[in-house]
């Protein structure tokens, strides 16, 4: 049954994404064409003006495609689980976990596709195809040189998408399942927004504590007399095993935090959906 849900949800979300992709690709093609005309005829001022304008519109279209697709994924989850389609959705012979994971899988894939299309549009609009090497050069300049570290960085970036979606979904679930002892109408969207702020602050505080703990373990107590000299020594080193070990440690903590946060958020979502869901 999960496969059927994924097929249904994916078809709806990809239909919306395809419209955004078509607009972004067309604008990027126009921007690339104007850039080619500007290089072919550098003395024609109008080509230079239109090249700059169309490139700017192309960048805006790329940002709007990724942002709009993510917002649509959240709105679709809200509508399908809690709002207009909620009553029909919850009459289906499926579990709450299947409903949630169907939305998470299809939304994650949809966001991945929007990012891939955005990269393609960026290459078309600027007529450059070396962004991967630029990204690798940036990692190398920042001290990330080993293959394992690069792979871990990419995995963290990839895993960040479903974790972010889980944050939005958990906020909606908390907002729409929160018990309010009041006879007045309650704005569940405001409760969802407040839930997101609280979850974000808790997550950031937890991440900061973990980083500080790792810093104390790796460098030493900030109250010790050698702490400042060890920090200065680490900053002065541009390369070396010490710096690489520190970077790998931070990346490992970031990945571990994402996994822990994802597990906690999914647990909250499934628990609230199974025990506190009450469609008004």
mmCIF file of C-alpha atoms in Angstrom:
data_model
loop_
_atom_site.group_PDB
_atom_site.id
_atom_site.type_symbol
_atom_site.label_atom_id
_atom_site.label_comp_id
_atom_site.label_asym_id
_atom_site.label_seq_id
_atom_site.Cartn_x
_atom_site.Cartn_y
_atom_site.Cartn_z
ATOM 1 C CA UNK A 1 0.000 0.000 0.000
ATOM 2 C CA UNK A 2 2.918 2.333 0.663
ATOM 3 C CA UNK A 3 3.936 2.004 -2.999
ATOM 4 C CA UNK A 4 0.478 3.127 -4.129
ATOM 5 C CA UNK A 5 0.591 6.098 -1.786
ATOM 6 C CA UNK A 6 4.043 7.065 -3.043
ATOM 7 C CA UNK A 7 2.821 6.824 -6.636
ATOM 8 C CA UNK A 8 -0.239 9.003 -5.892
ATOM 9 C CA UNK A 9 1.615 11.644 -3.853
ATOM 10 C CA UNK A 10 4.551 11.660 -6.252
ATOM 11 C CA UNK A 11 2.319 12.237 -9.257
ATOM 12 C CA UNK A 12 0.722 15.272 -7.610
ATOM 13 C CA UNK A 13 3.984 16.818 -6.442
ATOM 14 C CA UNK A 14 5.843 16.150 -9.698
ATOM 15 C CA UNK A 15 3.004 17.758 -11.630
ATOM 16 C CA UNK A 16 3.535 20.971 -9.683
ATOM 17 C CA UNK A 17 7.329 20.697 -9.948
ATOM 18 C CA UNK A 18 7.221 20.177 -13.711
ATOM 19 C CA UNK A 19 5.481 23.521 -14.219
ATOM 20 C CA UNK A 20 8.183 25.289 -12.199
ATOM 21 C CA UNK A 21 10.925 23.432 -14.068
ATOM 22 C CA UNK A 22 9.553 24.411 -17.477
ATOM 23 C CA UNK A 23 9.507 28.095 -16.537
ATOM 24 C CA UNK A 24 13.014 27.976 -15.047
ATOM 25 C CA UNK A 25 14.499 26.111 -18.023
ATOM 26 C CA UNK A 26 12.927 28.498 -20.548
ATOM 27 C CA UNK A 27 14.215 31.566 -18.686
ATOM 28 C CA UNK A 28 17.666 29.984 -18.370
ATOM 29 C CA UNK A 29 17.741 29.164 -22.085
ATOM 30 C CA UNK A 30 16.835 32.763 -22.868
ATOM 31 C CA UNK A 31 19.521 34.019 -20.464
ATOM 32 C CA UNK A 32 22.115 31.725 -22.038
ATOM 33 C CA UNK A 33 21.143 32.865 -25.520
ATOM 34 C CA UNK A 34 21.399 36.518 -24.547
ATOM 35 C CA UNK A 35 24.784 35.865 -22.976
ATOM 36 C CA UNK A 36 25.989 34.252 -26.194
ATOM 37 C CA UNK A 37 24.745 37.237 -28.224
ATOM 38 C CA UNK A 38 26.476 39.605 -25.805
ATOM 39 C CA UNK A 39 29.793 37.805 -26.345
ATOM 40 C CA UNK A 40 29.295 37.495 -30.092
ATOM 41 C CA UNK A 41 28.377 41.169 -30.492
ATOM 42 C CA UNK A 42 30.105 43.008 -27.626
ATOM 43 C CA UNK A 43 29.522 46.422 -29.191
ATOM 44 C CA UNK A 44 25.734 46.088 -29.121
ATOM 45 C CA UNK A 45 24.733 47.642 -25.809
ATOM 46 C CA UNK A 46 21.205 46.269 -25.789
ATOM 47 C CA UNK A 47 22.529 42.685 -25.767
ATOM 48 C CA UNK A 48 24.600 43.441 -22.674
ATOM 49 C CA UNK A 49 21.631 44.979 -20.868
ATOM 50 C CA UNK A 50 19.295 42.106 -21.722
ATOM 51 C CA UNK A 51 21.985 39.567 -20.822
ATOM 52 C CA UNK A 52 22.291 41.011 -17.319
ATOM 53 C CA UNK A 53 18.533 41.263 -16.851
ATOM 54 C CA UNK A 54 17.755 37.758 -18.091
ATOM 55 C CA UNK A 55 20.550 36.277 -15.977
ATOM 56 C CA UNK A 56 19.062 37.985 -12.934
ATOM 57 C CA UNK A 57 15.597 36.649 -13.783
ATOM 58 C CA UNK A 58 17.116 33.202 -14.260
ATOM 59 C CA UNK A 59 18.643 33.286 -10.771
ATOM 60 C CA UNK A 60 15.330 34.425 -9.300
ATOM 61 C CA UNK A 61 13.495 31.655 -11.159
ATOM 62 C CA UNK A 62 15.925 29.039 -9.822
ATOM 63 C CA UNK A 63 15.496 30.258 -6.243
ATOM 64 C CA UNK A 64 11.719 30.435 -6.665
ATOM 65 C CA UNK A 65 11.634 26.898 -8.054
ATOM 66 C CA UNK A 66 13.461 25.347 -5.085
ATOM 67 C CA UNK A 67 11.722 27.489 -2.479
ATOM 68 C CA UNK A 68 8.292 27.156 -4.084
ATOM 69 C CA UNK A 69 8.634 23.399 -4.427
ATOM 70 C CA UNK A 70 9.573 23.054 -0.752
ATOM 71 C CA UNK A 71 6.691 25.274 0.340
ATOM 72 C CA UNK A 72 4.292 23.273 -1.819
ATOM 73 C CA UNK A 73 5.488 20.024 -0.202
ATOM 74 C CA UNK A 74 4.679 21.455 3.244
ATOM 75 C CA UNK A 75 1.315 22.855 2.114
ATOM 76 C CA UNK A 76 0.412 19.542 0.486
ATOM 77 C CA UNK A 77 1.209 17.696 3.725
ATOM 78 C CA UNK A 78 -0.980 20.131 5.655
ATOM 79 C CA UNK A 79 -3.885 19.897 3.210
ATOM 80 C CA UNK A 80 -3.742 16.131 2.775
ATOM 81 C CA UNK A 81 -3.358 15.244 6.458
ATOM 82 C CA UNK A 82 -5.171 17.985 8.374
ATOM 83 C CA UNK A 83 -7.243 20.209 6.093
ATOM 84 C CA UNK A 84 -9.438 19.764 3.009
ATOM 85 C CA UNK A 85 -8.427 16.206 2.142
ATOM 86 C CA UNK A 86 -7.860 15.057 5.728
ATOM 87 C CA UNK A 87 -11.164 13.263 6.292
ATOM 88 C CA UNK A 88 -10.837 11.291 3.081
ATOM 89 C CA UNK A 89 -7.161 10.532 3.674
ATOM 90 C CA UNK A 90 -7.722 9.040 7.100
ATOM 91 C CA UNK A 91 -10.479 6.735 5.805
ATOM 92 C CA UNK A 92 -7.938 4.898 3.652
ATOM 93 C CA UNK A 93 -6.900 1.425 4.876
ATOM 94 C CA UNK A 94 -3.358 2.567 5.645
ATOM 95 C CA UNK A 95 -1.419 3.359 8.787
ATOM 96 C CA UNK A 96 -0.370 6.822 9.880
ATOM 97 C CA UNK A 97 3.251 5.785 9.345
ATOM 98 C CA UNK A 98 2.525 4.919 5.699
ATOM 99 C CA UNK A 99 0.821 8.285 5.171
ATOM 100 C CA UNK A 100 3.764 10.136 6.669
ATOM 101 C CA UNK A 101 6.570 8.236 4.952
ATOM 102 C CA UNK A 102 4.795 8.539 1.604
ATOM 103 C CA UNK A 103 4.803 12.321 1.967
ATOM 104 C CA UNK A 104 8.399 12.359 3.221
ATOM 105 C CA UNK A 105 9.722 10.153 0.403
ATOM 106 C CA UNK A 106 7.939 11.977 -2.417
ATOM 107 C CA UNK A 107 8.717 15.437 -1.032
ATOM 108 C CA UNK A 108 12.397 14.581 -0.559
ATOM 109 C CA UNK A 109 12.682 13.235 -4.100
ATOM 110 C CA UNK A 110 10.854 16.283 -5.419
ATOM 111 C CA UNK A 111 13.239 18.675 -3.658
ATOM 112 C CA UNK A 112 16.241 16.682 -4.909
ATOM 113 C CA UNK A 113 14.901 16.943 -8.463
ATOM 114 C CA UNK A 114 14.339 20.678 -8.113
ATOM 115 C CA UNK A 115 17.972 21.094 -6.979
ATOM 116 C CA UNK A 116 19.225 19.050 -9.943
ATOM 117 C CA UNK A 117 17.131 21.099 -12.354
ATOM 118 C CA UNK A 118 18.366 24.262 -10.637
ATOM 119 C CA UNK A 119 21.988 23.187 -11.226
ATOM 120 C CA UNK A 120 21.180 22.460 -14.874
ATOM 121 C CA UNK A 121 19.496 25.855 -15.250
ATOM 122 C CA UNK A 122 22.496 27.572 -13.656
ATOM 123 C CA UNK A 123 24.810 25.871 -16.160
ATOM 124 C CA UNK A 124 22.551 26.827 -19.072
ATOM 125 C CA UNK A 125 22.060 30.423 -17.954
ATOM 126 C CA UNK A 126 25.748 31.095 -17.329
ATOM 127 C CA UNK A 127 26.997 28.686 -20.037
ATOM 128 C CA UNK A 128 29.414 27.132 -17.575
ATOM 129 C CA UNK A 129 29.709 23.443 -16.713
ATOM 130 C CA UNK A 130 32.529 23.424 -14.181
ATOM 131 C CA UNK A 131 30.569 24.053 -10.997
ATOM 132 C CA UNK A 132 31.449 20.629 -9.599
ATOM 133 C CA UNK A 133 35.163 21.426 -9.843
ATOM 134 C CA UNK A 134 34.487 24.844 -8.292
ATOM 135 C CA UNK A 135 32.696 23.147 -5.393
ATOM 136 C CA UNK A 136 35.593 20.732 -4.904
ATOM 137 C CA UNK A 137 38.078 23.628 -5.028
ATOM 138 C CA UNK A 138 36.077 25.431 -2.330
ATOM 139 C CA UNK A 139 36.217 22.331 -0.137
ATOM 140 C CA UNK A 140 39.958 22.045 -0.704
ATOM 141 C CA UNK A 141 40.545 25.716 0.149
ATOM 142 C CA UNK A 142 38.563 25.285 3.365
ATOM 143 C CA UNK A 143 40.806 22.384 4.373
ATOM 144 C CA UNK A 144 38.523 19.544 3.262
ATOM 145 C CA UNK A 145 40.856 17.537 1.045
ATOM 146 C CA UNK A 146 40.508 13.856 1.867
ATOM 147 C CA UNK A 147 38.030 11.795 -0.135
ATOM 148 C CA UNK A 148 36.319 10.490 2.980
ATOM 149 C CA UNK A 149 35.764 14.018 4.266
ATOM 150 C CA UNK A 150 34.357 15.170 0.925
ATOM 151 C CA UNK A 151 31.993 12.185 0.809
ATOM 152 C CA UNK A 152 30.844 12.866 4.374
ATOM 153 C CA UNK A 153 30.201 16.523 3.502
ATOM 154 C CA UNK A 154 28.069 15.521 0.515
ATOM 155 C CA UNK A 155 26.151 12.962 2.603
ATOM 156 C CA UNK A 156 25.379 15.633 5.209
ATOM 157 C CA UNK A 157 24.099 18.017 2.527
ATOM 158 C CA UNK A 158 21.924 15.270 1.028
ATOM 159 C CA UNK A 159 20.570 14.158 4.402
ATOM 160 C CA UNK A 160 19.770 17.766 5.290
ATOM 161 C CA UNK A 161 16.740 17.801 2.943
ATOM 162 C CA UNK A 162 14.628 15.100 4.665
ATOM 163 C CA UNK A 163 15.629 16.411 8.109
ATOM 164 C CA UNK A 164 14.429 19.906 7.158
ATOM 165 C CA UNK A 165 11.160 18.511 5.825
ATOM 166 C CA UNK A 166 10.714 16.559 9.054
ATOM 167 C CA UNK A 167 11.109 19.813 10.974
ATOM 168 C CA UNK A 168 8.277 21.400 9.002
ATOM 169 C CA UNK A 169 6.092 18.296 9.248
ATOM 170 C CA UNK A 170 6.675 17.951 12.993
ATOM 171 C CA UNK A 171 5.717 21.599 13.480
ATOM 172 C CA UNK A 172 2.465 21.067 11.583
ATOM 173 C CA UNK A 173 1.696 17.892 13.493
ATOM 174 C CA UNK A 174 2.324 19.583 16.846
ATOM 175 C CA UNK A 175 0.290 22.618 15.862
ATOM 176 C CA UNK A 176 -2.696 20.641 14.607
ATOM 177 C CA UNK A 177 -2.713 18.059 17.408
ATOM 178 C CA UNK A 178 -2.098 20.451 20.285
ATOM 179 C CA UNK A 179 -4.836 20.242 22.875
ATOM 180 C CA UNK A 180 -6.267 23.664 23.632
ATOM 181 C CA UNK A 181 -8.739 24.038 26.496
ATOM 182 C CA UNK A 182 -10.784 26.770 24.958
ATOM 183 C CA UNK A 183 -14.158 27.047 23.301
ATOM 184 C CA UNK A 184 -12.885 29.714 20.929
ATOM 185 C CA UNK A 185 -11.512 28.989 17.491
ATOM 186 C CA UNK A 186 -7.776 28.279 17.580
ATOM 187 C CA UNK A 187 -5.485 29.189 14.696
ATOM 188 C CA UNK A 188 -3.606 25.949 14.168
ATOM 189 C CA UNK A 189 -1.235 27.509 11.647
ATOM 190 C CA UNK A 190 -0.009 29.973 14.269
ATOM 191 C CA UNK A 191 0.481 27.085 16.676
ATOM 192 C CA UNK A 192 2.446 25.272 13.970
ATOM 193 C CA UNK A 193 4.649 28.335 13.425
ATOM 194 C CA UNK A 194 5.261 28.632 17.174
ATOM 195 C CA UNK A 195 6.090 24.918 17.279
ATOM 196 C CA UNK A 196 8.642 25.382 14.505
ATOM 197 C CA UNK A 197 10.330 28.236 16.380
ATOM 198 C CA UNK A 198 10.513 26.151 19.550
ATOM 199 C CA UNK A 199 11.836 23.065 17.727
ATOM 200 C CA UNK A 200 14.424 25.160 15.886
ATOM 201 C CA UNK A 201 15.670 26.825 19.077
ATOM 202 C CA UNK A 202 15.897 23.501 20.908
ATOM 203 C CA UNK A 203 17.765 21.919 18.001
ATOM 204 C CA UNK A 204 20.236 24.812 17.757
ATOM 205 C CA UNK A 205 20.853 24.758 21.506
ATOM 206 C CA UNK A 206 21.456 21.004 21.396
ATOM 207 C CA UNK A 207 23.853 21.394 18.446
ATOM 208 C CA UNK A 208 25.755 24.185 20.215
ATOM 209 C CA UNK A 209 26.161 22.069 23.342
ATOM 210 C CA UNK A 210 27.470 19.133 21.293
ATOM 211 C CA UNK A 211 29.966 21.359 19.455
ATOM 212 C CA UNK A 212 31.179 22.861 22.731
ATOM 213 C CA UNK A 213 31.597 19.402 24.237
ATOM 214 C CA UNK A 214 33.609 18.267 21.217
ATOM 215 C CA UNK A 215 35.694 21.456 21.396
ATOM 216 C CA UNK A 216 36.516 20.757 25.034
ATOM 217 C CA UNK A 217 37.429 17.144 24.225
ATOM 218 C CA UNK A 218 39.537 18.052 21.172
ATOM 219 C CA UNK A 219 41.282 21.177 22.469
ATOM 220 C CA UNK A 220 40.782 21.231 26.194
ATOM 221 C CA UNK A 221 38.825 23.109 28.800
ATOM 222 C CA UNK A 222 38.319 26.826 28.008
ATOM 223 C CA UNK A 223 39.153 27.549 31.640
ATOM 224 C CA UNK A 224 42.639 26.055 31.350
ATOM 225 C CA UNK A 225 45.701 28.225 30.821
ATOM 226 C CA UNK A 226 46.675 26.362 27.638
ATOM 227 C CA UNK A 227 43.329 26.767 25.886
ATOM 228 C CA UNK A 228 44.155 30.091 24.172
ATOM 229 C CA UNK A 229 47.526 28.890 22.907
ATOM 230 C CA UNK A 230 46.012 25.667 21.562
ATOM 231 C CA UNK A 231 43.294 27.618 19.751
ATOM 232 C CA UNK A 232 45.870 29.982 18.236
ATOM 233 C CA UNK A 233 47.969 27.033 17.127
ATOM 234 C CA UNK A 234 44.946 25.432 15.449
ATOM 235 C CA UNK A 235 43.970 28.655 13.648
ATOM 236 C CA UNK A 236 47.512 29.294 12.405
ATOM 237 C CA UNK A 237 47.701 25.839 10.797
ATOM 238 C CA UNK A 238 46.207 25.900 7.309
ATOM 239 C CA UNK A 239 46.813 22.199 6.669
ATOM 240 C CA UNK A 240 47.857 19.223 8.680
ATOM 241 C CA UNK A 241 46.518 16.225 10.512
ATOM 242 C CA UNK A 242 45.274 18.293 13.455
ATOM 243 C CA UNK A 243 43.090 20.539 11.321
ATOM 244 C CA UNK A 244 41.807 17.630 9.228
ATOM 245 C CA UNK A 245 40.984 15.660 12.357
ATOM 246 C CA UNK A 246 39.086 18.630 13.763
ATOM 247 C CA UNK A 247 37.106 19.094 10.515
ATOM 248 C CA UNK A 248 36.231 15.408 10.378
ATOM 249 C CA UNK A 249 35.114 15.530 13.989
ATOM 250 C CA UNK A 250 32.825 18.497 13.361
ATOM 251 C CA UNK A 251 31.362 16.815 10.265
ATOM 252 C CA UNK A 252 30.836 13.606 12.207
ATOM 253 C CA UNK A 253 28.995 15.493 14.922
ATOM 254 C CA UNK A 254 26.868 17.269 12.314
ATOM 255 C CA UNK A 255 25.904 13.970 10.709
ATOM 256 C CA UNK A 256 25.181 12.351 14.064
ATOM 257 C CA UNK A 257 23.037 15.327 15.102
ATOM 258 C CA UNK A 258 21.025 15.096 11.875
ATOM 259 C CA UNK A 259 20.377 11.397 12.456
ATOM 260 C CA UNK A 260 19.336 11.957 16.079
ATOM 261 C CA UNK A 261 17.107 14.904 15.165
ATOM 262 C CA UNK A 262 15.472 12.924 12.357
ATOM 263 C CA UNK A 263 14.724 9.978 14.658
ATOM 264 C CA UNK A 264 13.280 12.248 17.358
ATOM 265 C CA UNK A 265 11.135 14.221 14.908
ATOM 266 C CA UNK A 266 9.782 11.090 13.202
ATOM 267 C CA UNK A 267 8.965 9.610 16.612
ATOM 268 C CA UNK A 268 7.094 12.779 17.605
ATOM 269 C CA UNK A 269 5.204 12.870 14.309
ATOM 270 C CA UNK A 270 4.066 9.252 14.413
ATOM 271 C CA UNK A 271 3.157 9.387 18.103
ATOM 272 C CA UNK A 272 1.057 12.538 17.722
ATOM 273 C CA UNK A 273 -0.658 11.288 14.589
ATOM 274 C CA UNK A 274 -1.563 7.972 16.196
ATOM 275 C CA UNK A 275 -2.624 9.247 19.621
ATOM 276 C CA UNK A 276 -3.547 12.932 19.372
ATOM 277 C CA UNK A 277 -5.059 13.453 15.918
ATOM 278 C CA UNK A 278 -8.515 15.034 16.139
ATOM 279 C CA UNK A 279 -9.776 16.586 12.916
ATOM 280 C CA UNK A 280 -12.071 19.513 13.631
#
